[in-house]
PDB file of C-alpha atoms and ligand atoms in Angstrom:
ATOM      1  CA  UNK Y  15      20.333 -37.642   8.361  1.00  0.00           C
ATOM      2  CA  UNK Y  16      16.870 -36.524   9.387  1.00  0.00           C
ATOM      3  CA  UNK Y  17      14.449 -35.621   6.640  1.00  0.00           C
ATOM      4  CA  UNK Y  18      14.468 -31.803   6.792  1.00  0.00           C
ATOM      5  CA  UNK Y  19      10.924 -31.495   5.503  1.00  0.00           C
ATOM      6  CA  UNK Y  20       9.618 -33.803   8.294  1.00  0.00           C
ATOM      7  CA  UNK Y  21      11.594 -31.929  10.974  1.00  0.00           C
ATOM      8  CA  UNK Y  22      10.170 -28.626   9.898  1.00  0.00           C
ATOM      9  CA  UNK Y  23       6.636 -29.881   9.844  1.00  0.00           C
ATOM     10  CA  UNK Y  24       6.993 -31.419  13.292  1.00  0.00           C
ATOM     11  CA  UNK Y  25       8.008 -27.971  14.566  1.00  0.00           C
ATOM     12  CA  UNK Y  26       4.979 -26.361  12.988  1.00  0.00           C
ATOM     13  CA  UNK Y  27       2.611 -28.998  14.449  1.00  0.00           C
ATOM     14  CA  UNK Y  28       3.925 -28.536  17.906  1.00  0.00           C
ATOM     15  CA  UNK Y  29       3.135 -24.833  17.709  1.00  0.00           C
ATOM     16  CA  UNK Y  30      -0.365 -25.531  16.322  1.00  0.00           C
ATOM     17  CA  UNK Y  31       0.676 -24.204  12.895  1.00  0.00           C
ATOM     18  CA  UNK Y  32       0.747 -25.953   9.549  1.00  0.00           C
ATOM     19  CA  UNK Y  33       2.311 -25.063   6.181  1.00  0.00           C
ATOM     20  CA  UNK Y  34       0.825 -26.215   2.866  1.00  0.00           C
ATOM     21  CA  UNK Y  35       3.083 -25.998  -0.103  1.00  0.00           C
ATOM     22  CA  UNK Y  36       1.933 -23.380  -2.643  1.00  0.00           C
ATOM     23  CA  UNK Y  37       5.069 -23.106  -4.881  1.00  0.00           C
ATOM     24  CA  UNK Y  38       7.685 -25.779  -4.833  1.00  0.00           C
ATOM     25  CA  UNK Y  39      11.415 -25.188  -4.649  1.00  0.00           C
ATOM     26  CA  UNK Y  40      11.775 -26.477  -8.218  1.00  0.00           C
ATOM     27  CA  UNK Y  41       9.152 -24.116  -9.548  1.00  0.00           C
ATOM     28  CA  UNK Y  42      10.845 -21.182  -7.749  1.00  0.00           C
ATOM     29  CA  UNK Y  43      14.237 -22.076  -9.280  1.00  0.00           C
ATOM     30  CA  UNK Y  44      12.790 -22.463 -12.802  1.00  0.00           C
ATOM     31  CA  UNK Y  45      10.992 -19.118 -12.562  1.00  0.00           C
ATOM     32  CA  UNK Y  46      14.135 -17.336 -11.270  1.00  0.00           C
ATOM     33  CA  UNK Y  47      16.092 -18.655 -14.348  1.00  0.00           C
ATOM     34  CA  UNK Y  48      13.466 -17.075 -16.593  1.00  0.00           C
ATOM     35  CA  UNK Y  49      13.469 -13.777 -14.719  1.00  0.00           C
ATOM     36  CA  UNK Y  50      17.237 -13.594 -14.810  1.00  0.00           C
ATOM     37  CA  UNK Y  51      17.278 -14.115 -18.542  1.00  0.00           C
ATOM     38  CA  UNK Y  52      14.603 -11.407 -19.042  1.00  0.00           C
ATOM     39  CA  UNK Y  53      16.505  -8.922 -16.898  1.00  0.00           C
ATOM     40  CA  UNK Y  54      19.690  -9.540 -18.859  1.00  0.00           C
ATOM     41  CA  UNK Y  55      17.813  -9.248 -22.107  1.00  0.00           C
ATOM     42  CA  UNK Y  56      16.411  -5.810 -20.993  1.00  0.00           C
ATOM     43  CA  UNK Y  57      19.874  -4.524 -20.077  1.00  0.00           C
ATOM     44  CA  UNK Y  58      22.344  -6.294 -22.477  1.00  0.00           C
ATOM     45  CA  UNK Y  59      25.964  -5.803 -21.506  1.00  0.00           C
ATOM     46  CA  UNK Y  60      25.187  -3.427 -18.587  1.00  0.00           C
ATOM     47  CA  UNK Y  61      26.535  -3.834 -15.050  1.00  0.00           C
ATOM     48  CA  UNK Y  62      23.559  -4.537 -12.834  1.00  0.00           C
ATOM     49  CA  UNK Y  63      23.307  -3.541  -9.207  1.00  0.00           C
ATOM     50  CA  UNK Y  64      20.889  -5.660  -7.180  1.00  0.00           C
ATOM     51  CA  UNK Y  65      19.581  -4.144  -4.017  1.00  0.00           C
ATOM     52  CA  UNK Y  66      17.753  -6.520  -1.629  1.00  0.00           C
ATOM     53  CA  UNK Y  67      15.547  -5.843   1.315  1.00  0.00           C
ATOM     54  CA  UNK Y  68      16.575  -7.704   4.510  1.00  0.00           C
ATOM     55  CA  UNK Y  69      15.742 -10.325   5.442  1.00  0.00           C
ATOM     56  CA  UNK Y  70      12.954 -11.686   3.346  1.00  0.00           C
ATOM     57  CA  UNK Y  71      14.585 -10.959  -0.017  1.00  0.00           C
ATOM     58  CA  UNK Y  72      17.824 -12.695   0.747  1.00  0.00           C
ATOM     59  CA  UNK Y  73      17.331 -16.039  -0.881  1.00  0.00           C
ATOM     60  CA  UNK Y  74      15.673 -14.496  -3.918  1.00  0.00           C
ATOM     61  CA  UNK Y  75      18.599 -12.198  -4.286  1.00  0.00           C
ATOM     62  CA  UNK Y  76      21.269 -14.950  -4.010  1.00  0.00           C
ATOM     63  CA  UNK Y  77      19.532 -17.227  -6.448  1.00  0.00           C
ATOM     64  CA  UNK Y  78      18.758 -14.382  -8.929  1.00  0.00           C
ATOM     65  CA  UNK Y  79      22.262 -12.912  -8.683  1.00  0.00           C
ATOM     66  CA  UNK Y  80      23.841 -16.272  -9.599  1.00  0.00           C
ATOM     67  CA  UNK Y  81      21.461 -16.693 -12.514  1.00  0.00           C
ATOM     68  CA  UNK Y  82      22.126 -13.388 -14.278  1.00  0.00           C
ATOM     69  CA  UNK Y  83      25.014 -13.547 -16.719  1.00  0.00           C
ATOM     70  CA  UNK Y  84      27.595 -10.751 -16.952  1.00  0.00           C
ATOM     71  CA  UNK Y  85      28.547  -8.121 -14.368  1.00  0.00           C
ATOM     72  CA  UNK Y  86      26.382  -8.086 -11.236  1.00  0.00           C
ATOM     73  CA  UNK Y  87      26.960  -6.514  -7.870  1.00  0.00           C
ATOM     74  CA  UNK Y  88      24.650  -6.301  -4.869  1.00  0.00           C
ATOM     75  CA  UNK Y  89      23.907  -4.463  -1.657  1.00  0.00           C
ATOM     76  CA  UNK Y  90      21.361  -4.635   1.178  1.00  0.00           C
ATOM     77  CA  UNK Y  91      18.981  -2.342   2.892  1.00  0.00           C
ATOM     78  CA  UNK Y  92      16.662  -2.988   5.892  1.00  0.00           C
ATOM     79  CA  UNK Y  93      13.365  -1.364   6.800  1.00  0.00           C
ATOM     80  CA  UNK Y  94      10.780  -1.983   9.461  1.00  0.00           C
ATOM     81  CA  UNK Y  95       7.215  -1.172   9.197  1.00  0.00           C
ATOM     82  CA  UNK Y  96       5.133  -0.402  12.216  1.00  0.00           C
ATOM     83  CA  UNK Y  97       1.819  -2.166  12.433  1.00  0.00           C
ATOM     84  CA  UNK Y  98       0.044  -5.038  14.038  1.00  0.00           C
ATOM     85  CA  UNK Y  99      -0.213  -8.567  12.739  1.00  0.00           C
ATOM     86  CA  UNK Y 100      -0.095  -8.776   9.001  1.00  0.00           C
ATOM     87  CA  UNK Y 101      -1.389  -5.226   8.419  1.00  0.00           C
ATOM     88  CA  UNK Y 102       1.132  -2.522   7.686  1.00  0.00           C
ATOM     89  CA  UNK Y 103       0.459   0.836   9.365  1.00  0.00           C
ATOM     90  CA  UNK Y 104       2.021   2.578   6.409  1.00  0.00           C
ATOM     91  CA  UNK Y 105       4.871   3.962   8.395  1.00  0.00           C
ATOM     92  CA  UNK Y 106       8.153   2.527   7.036  1.00  0.00           C
ATOM     93  CA  UNK Y 107      11.421   3.265   8.750  1.00  0.00           C
ATOM     94  CA  UNK Y 108      15.008   2.722   7.423  1.00  0.00           C
ATOM     95  CA  UNK Y 109      16.987   0.549   9.828  1.00  0.00           C
ATOM     96  CA  UNK Y 110      20.028  -0.183   7.689  1.00  0.00           C
ATOM     97  CA  UNK Y 111      21.090   1.864   4.666  1.00  0.00           C
ATOM     98  CA  UNK Y 112      22.989   0.752   1.620  1.00  0.00           C
ATOM     99  CA  UNK Y 113      26.830   0.442   1.792  1.00  0.00           C
ATOM    100  CA  UNK Y 114      27.493   2.252  -1.496  1.00  0.00           C
ATOM    101  CA  UNK Y 115      26.042   4.978  -3.724  1.00  0.00           C
ATOM    102  CA  UNK Y 116      23.581   3.981  -6.412  1.00  0.00           C
ATOM    103  CA  UNK Y 117      24.074   7.152  -8.530  1.00  0.00           C
ATOM    104  CA  UNK Y 118      24.409   6.301 -12.211  1.00  0.00           C
ATOM    105  CA  UNK Y 119      23.806   2.621 -11.599  1.00  0.00           C
ATOM    106  CA  UNK Y 120      21.243   0.308 -13.089  1.00  0.00           C
ATOM    107  CA  UNK Y 121      19.529  -0.728  -9.940  1.00  0.00           C
ATOM    108  CA  UNK Y 122      17.151  -3.678  -9.528  1.00  0.00           C
ATOM    109  CA  UNK Y 123      15.284  -3.732  -6.179  1.00  0.00           C
ATOM    110  CA  UNK Y 124      14.889  -7.352  -5.098  1.00  0.00           C
ATOM    111  CA  UNK Y 125      11.961  -8.006  -2.686  1.00  0.00           C
ATOM    112  CA  UNK Y 126      10.384 -11.121  -1.434  1.00  0.00           C
ATOM    113  CA  UNK Y 127       6.738  -9.934  -1.738  1.00  0.00           C
ATOM    114  CA  UNK Y 128       4.710  -7.025  -2.926  1.00  0.00           C
ATOM    115  CA  UNK Y 129       1.743  -6.812  -0.578  1.00  0.00           C
ATOM    116  CA  UNK Y 130       0.217  -3.388   0.212  1.00  0.00           C
ATOM    117  CA  UNK Y 131       3.147  -1.799  -1.628  1.00  0.00           C
ATOM    118  CA  UNK Y 132       3.983   0.577   1.282  1.00  0.00           C
ATOM    119  CA  UNK Y 133       7.501  -0.693   1.658  1.00  0.00           C
ATOM    120  CA  UNK Y 134       8.367  -0.541  -1.964  1.00  0.00           C
ATOM    121  CA  UNK Y 135       6.824   2.901  -2.370  1.00  0.00           C
ATOM    122  CA  UNK Y 136       9.048   4.176   0.443  1.00  0.00           C
ATOM    123  CA  UNK Y 137      12.158   2.551  -1.062  1.00  0.00           C
ATOM    124  CA  UNK Y 138      11.533   3.724  -4.589  1.00  0.00           C
ATOM    125  CA  UNK Y 139      11.068   7.306  -3.419  1.00  0.00           C
ATOM    126  CA  UNK Y 140      14.318   7.088  -1.427  1.00  0.00           C
ATOM    127  CA  UNK Y 141      16.294   5.557  -4.334  1.00  0.00           C
ATOM    128  CA  UNK Y 142      14.921   7.866  -6.961  1.00  0.00           C
ATOM    129  CA  UNK Y 143      16.419  10.809  -5.062  1.00  0.00           C
ATOM    130  CA  UNK Y 144      19.854   9.195  -5.317  1.00  0.00           C
ATOM    131  CA  UNK Y 145      19.744   9.445  -9.187  1.00  0.00           C
ATOM    132  CA  UNK Y 146      20.315   5.872 -10.440  1.00  0.00           C
ATOM    133  CA  UNK Y 147      20.633   5.441 -14.194  1.00  0.00           C
ATOM    134  CA  UNK Y 148      17.633   2.999 -14.163  1.00  0.00           C
ATOM    135  CA  UNK Y 149      15.467   1.785 -11.296  1.00  0.00           C
ATOM    136  CA  UNK Y 150      13.550  -1.463 -11.630  1.00  0.00           C
ATOM    137  CA  UNK Y 151      11.769  -3.815  -9.224  1.00  0.00           C
ATOM    138  CA  UNK Y 152      11.815  -7.606  -9.012  1.00  0.00           C
ATOM    139  CA  UNK Y 153       9.547  -9.368  -6.660  1.00  0.00           C
ATOM    140  CA  UNK Y 154       9.234 -13.103  -6.125  1.00  0.00           C
ATOM    141  CA  UNK Y 155       5.587 -12.900  -5.125  1.00  0.00           C
ATOM    142  CA  UNK Y 156       2.835 -10.466  -5.872  1.00  0.00           C
ATOM    143  CA  UNK Y 157      -0.355 -10.278  -3.805  1.00  0.00           C
ATOM    144  CA  UNK Y 158      -2.354  -7.726  -5.875  1.00  0.00           C
ATOM    145  CA  UNK Y 159      -5.557  -8.000  -3.868  1.00  0.00           C
ATOM    146  CA  UNK Y 160      -3.896  -6.246  -0.876  1.00  0.00           C
ATOM    147  CA  UNK Y 161      -2.405  -3.345  -2.762  1.00  0.00           C
ATOM    148  CA  UNK Y 162      -3.110   0.158  -1.448  1.00  0.00           C
ATOM    149  CA  UNK Y 163      -0.466   2.024  -3.433  1.00  0.00           C
ATOM    150  CA  UNK Y 164       0.263   2.504  -7.146  1.00  0.00           C
ATOM    151  CA  UNK Y 165       3.557   0.610  -6.942  1.00  0.00           C
ATOM    152  CA  UNK Y 166       4.306  -1.643  -9.900  1.00  0.00           C
ATOM    153  CA  UNK Y 167       6.898  -4.430 -10.134  1.00  0.00           C
ATOM    154  CA  UNK Y 168       8.761  -4.870 -13.437  1.00  0.00           C
ATOM    155  CA  UNK Y 169       9.585  -8.538 -12.798  1.00  0.00           C
ATOM    156  CA  UNK Y 170       7.196 -10.785 -10.947  1.00  0.00           C
ATOM    157  CA  UNK Y 171       7.917 -14.366 -10.005  1.00  0.00           C
ATOM    158  CA  UNK Y 172       4.371 -15.507  -9.111  1.00  0.00           C
ATOM    159  CA  UNK Y 173       1.049 -13.793  -8.523  1.00  0.00           C
ATOM    160  CA  UNK Y 174      -0.574 -15.306  -5.504  1.00  0.00           C
ATOM    161  CA  UNK Y 175      -3.937 -15.127  -3.713  1.00  0.00           C
ATOM    162  CA  UNK Y 176      -4.519 -13.199  -0.544  1.00  0.00           C
ATOM    163  CA  UNK Y 177      -3.061 -15.743   1.842  1.00  0.00           C
ATOM    164  CA  UNK Y 178      -0.289 -15.430   4.427  1.00  0.00           C
ATOM    165  CA  UNK Y 179       2.684 -17.256   3.008  1.00  0.00           C
ATOM    166  CA  UNK Y 180       6.003 -18.411   4.531  1.00  0.00           C
ATOM    167  CA  UNK Y 181       9.251 -19.927   3.304  1.00  0.00           C
ATOM    168  CA  UNK Y 182      12.022 -19.017   0.878  1.00  0.00           C
ATOM    169  CA  UNK Y 183      12.806 -15.962   3.010  1.00  0.00           C
ATOM    170  CA  UNK Y 184       9.323 -15.141   4.179  1.00  0.00           C
ATOM    171  CA  UNK Y 185       8.673 -15.533   7.934  1.00  0.00           C
ATOM    172  CA  UNK Y 186       6.048 -15.808  10.597  1.00  0.00           C
ATOM    173  CA  UNK Y 187       7.607 -14.477  13.873  1.00  0.00           C
ATOM    174  CA  UNK Y 188      11.078 -15.089  12.302  1.00  0.00           C
ATOM    175  CA  UNK Y 189      10.276 -18.718  11.620  1.00  0.00           C
ATOM    176  CA  UNK Y 190      10.003 -20.597   8.346  1.00  0.00           C
ATOM    177  CA  UNK Y 191      12.410 -18.415   6.369  1.00  0.00           C
ATOM    178  CA  UNK Y 192      14.514 -21.422   5.661  1.00  0.00           C
ATOM    179  CA  UNK Y 193      11.853 -23.489   3.902  1.00  0.00           C
ATOM    180  CA  UNK Y 194      13.045 -24.162   0.352  1.00  0.00           C
ATOM    181  CA  UNK Y 195       9.428 -23.679  -0.857  1.00  0.00           C
ATOM    182  CA  UNK Y 196       6.666 -21.075  -0.395  1.00  0.00           C
ATOM    183  CA  UNK Y 197       3.665 -22.366   1.602  1.00  0.00           C
ATOM    184  CA  UNK Y 198       0.425 -21.089   3.012  1.00  0.00           C
ATOM    185  CA  UNK Y 199       0.492 -20.835   6.864  1.00  0.00           C
ATOM    186  CA  UNK Y 200      -2.523 -21.973   8.826  1.00  0.00           C
ATOM    187  CA  UNK Y 201      -2.844 -21.186  12.505  1.00  0.00           C
ATOM    188  CA  UNK Y 202      -5.033 -22.890  15.148  1.00  0.00           C
ATOM    189  CA  UNK Y 203      -6.900 -20.234  17.190  1.00  0.00           C
ATOM    190  CA  UNK Y 204      -4.336 -20.274  20.104  1.00  0.00           C
ATOM    191  CA  UNK Y 205      -1.467 -19.682  17.731  1.00  0.00           C
ATOM    192  CA  UNK Y 206      -3.302 -16.813  16.023  1.00  0.00           C
ATOM    193  CA  UNK Y 207      -2.792 -14.673  19.163  1.00  0.00           C
ATOM    194  CA  UNK Y 208       0.909 -14.371  18.499  1.00  0.00           C
ATOM    195  CA  UNK Y 209       1.931 -11.345  16.546  1.00  0.00           C
ATOM    196  CA  UNK Y 210       3.065 -11.861  12.878  1.00  0.00           C
ATOM    197  CA  UNK Y 211       6.501 -10.476  11.863  1.00  0.00           C
ATOM    198  CA  UNK Y 212       7.328  -8.800   8.545  1.00  0.00           C
TER     199      UNK Y 212
HETATM  200  P1  IMP Q  17       4.001  -4.231   2.010  1.00  0.00           P
HETATM  201  O1  IMP Q  17       4.801  -2.994   2.445  1.00  0.00           O
HETATM  202  O2  IMP Q  17       2.670  -4.325   2.616  1.00  0.00           O
HETATM  203  O3  IMP Q  17       4.045  -4.475   0.490  1.00  0.00           O
HETATM  204  O4  IMP Q  17       4.729  -5.450   2.731  1.00  0.00           O
HETATM  205  C1  IMP Q  17       5.889  -5.980   2.303  1.00  0.00           C
HETATM  206  C2  IMP Q  17       6.434  -6.788   3.458  1.00  0.00           C
HETATM  207  O5  IMP Q  17       5.514  -7.394   4.339  1.00  0.00           O
HETATM  208  C3  IMP Q  17       7.226  -7.948   2.834  1.00  0.00           C
HETATM  209  O6  IMP Q  17       8.502  -7.595   2.529  1.00  0.00           O
HETATM  210  C4  IMP Q  17       7.126  -8.950   3.941  1.00  0.00           C
HETATM  211  O7  IMP Q  17       8.235  -8.805   4.877  1.00  0.00           O
HETATM  212  C5  IMP Q  17       5.817  -8.711   4.628  1.00  0.00           C
HETATM  213  N1  IMP Q  17       4.733  -9.596   4.092  1.00  0.00           N
HETATM  214  C6  IMP Q  17       3.696  -9.246   3.371  1.00  0.00           C
HETATM  215  N2  IMP Q  17       2.943 -10.339   3.058  1.00  0.00           N
HETATM  216  C7  IMP Q  17       3.514 -11.400   3.664  1.00  0.00           C
HETATM  217  C8  IMP Q  17       3.183 -12.823   3.771  1.00  0.00           C
HETATM  218  O8  IMP Q  17       2.176 -13.300   3.189  1.00  0.00           O
HETATM  219  N3  IMP Q  17       4.078 -13.544   4.466  1.00  0.00           N
HETATM  220  C9  IMP Q  17       5.109 -13.076   5.117  1.00  0.00           C
HETATM  221  N4  IMP Q  17       5.538 -11.757   5.055  1.00  0.00           N
HETATM  222  C10 IMP Q  17       4.645 -10.963   4.397  1.00  0.00           C
HETATM  223 MG1   MG Q  18      10.249  -8.165   3.579  1.00  0.00          MG
END
C-alpha cells in the first residue's frame, strides 16, 4: 500500500504547492471529543439537530455526530459566496436548502471555519426566521483576525492565525479536502495565479 501522506505531498509538489501541518489528525479528534461532551452537557437529554455546510463541514459533522451521546440527527445546506481568491465579496447565495424543517429543534450549525463571518451571518439570519428552539454554532477553526461581522461561535475547535489552511474538509480549488489534518498551504508564484475555491 502506498503511504497516503507521501502520495498527497507528491501531488502538492508537482503543482508547486506545499502543505505544512498545523493541527494533526489526532489533535482534531481529541478536540472534537471535548466539544461533543460540552455540547451534550449544555443540552442534557435533548435531541440535537446538526446542520452542516457543504462541503467543508462534512468531516467535522460526521466526527462530531458520532461523538455526541444520545439522540442526534443531521441535515445539510450548501451556499456559495461570490468573490475572488480568498476574499469573500459578502454576497452569499443558497445553493441547496435543508431537507427538513428546523422549527422547534435544538440546532447546531456545524462549519469548517469562521473567517470573515459572512457565510455564518447569512445562515444564522435564515435559520432564525425558521423558529428553532435553540440555535448554536460549532466551528472547527476560527480565524478572528479576518472577521468583518459580529458573528460569534459557541463552540470553537481551534483558533488559528491568518493563514490559508487546507485539509479535513477545507479545500484549495477542490483539492486537499481529504487530508486527515489541517495544514497551511504555500504556493509558488505560478500557482498563486489560480483562483482559490471556498
Ligand atoms: P466566511 O464567510 O468568510 O467566514 O468564509 C467561510 C468560508 O470560506 C469557509 O466555509 C470556507 O469554505 C472558506 N474559507 C475561509 N478561510 C479558508 C481557509 O483558510 N481555507 C479554505 N477555505 C477557507
Ligand atoms: Mg465552507
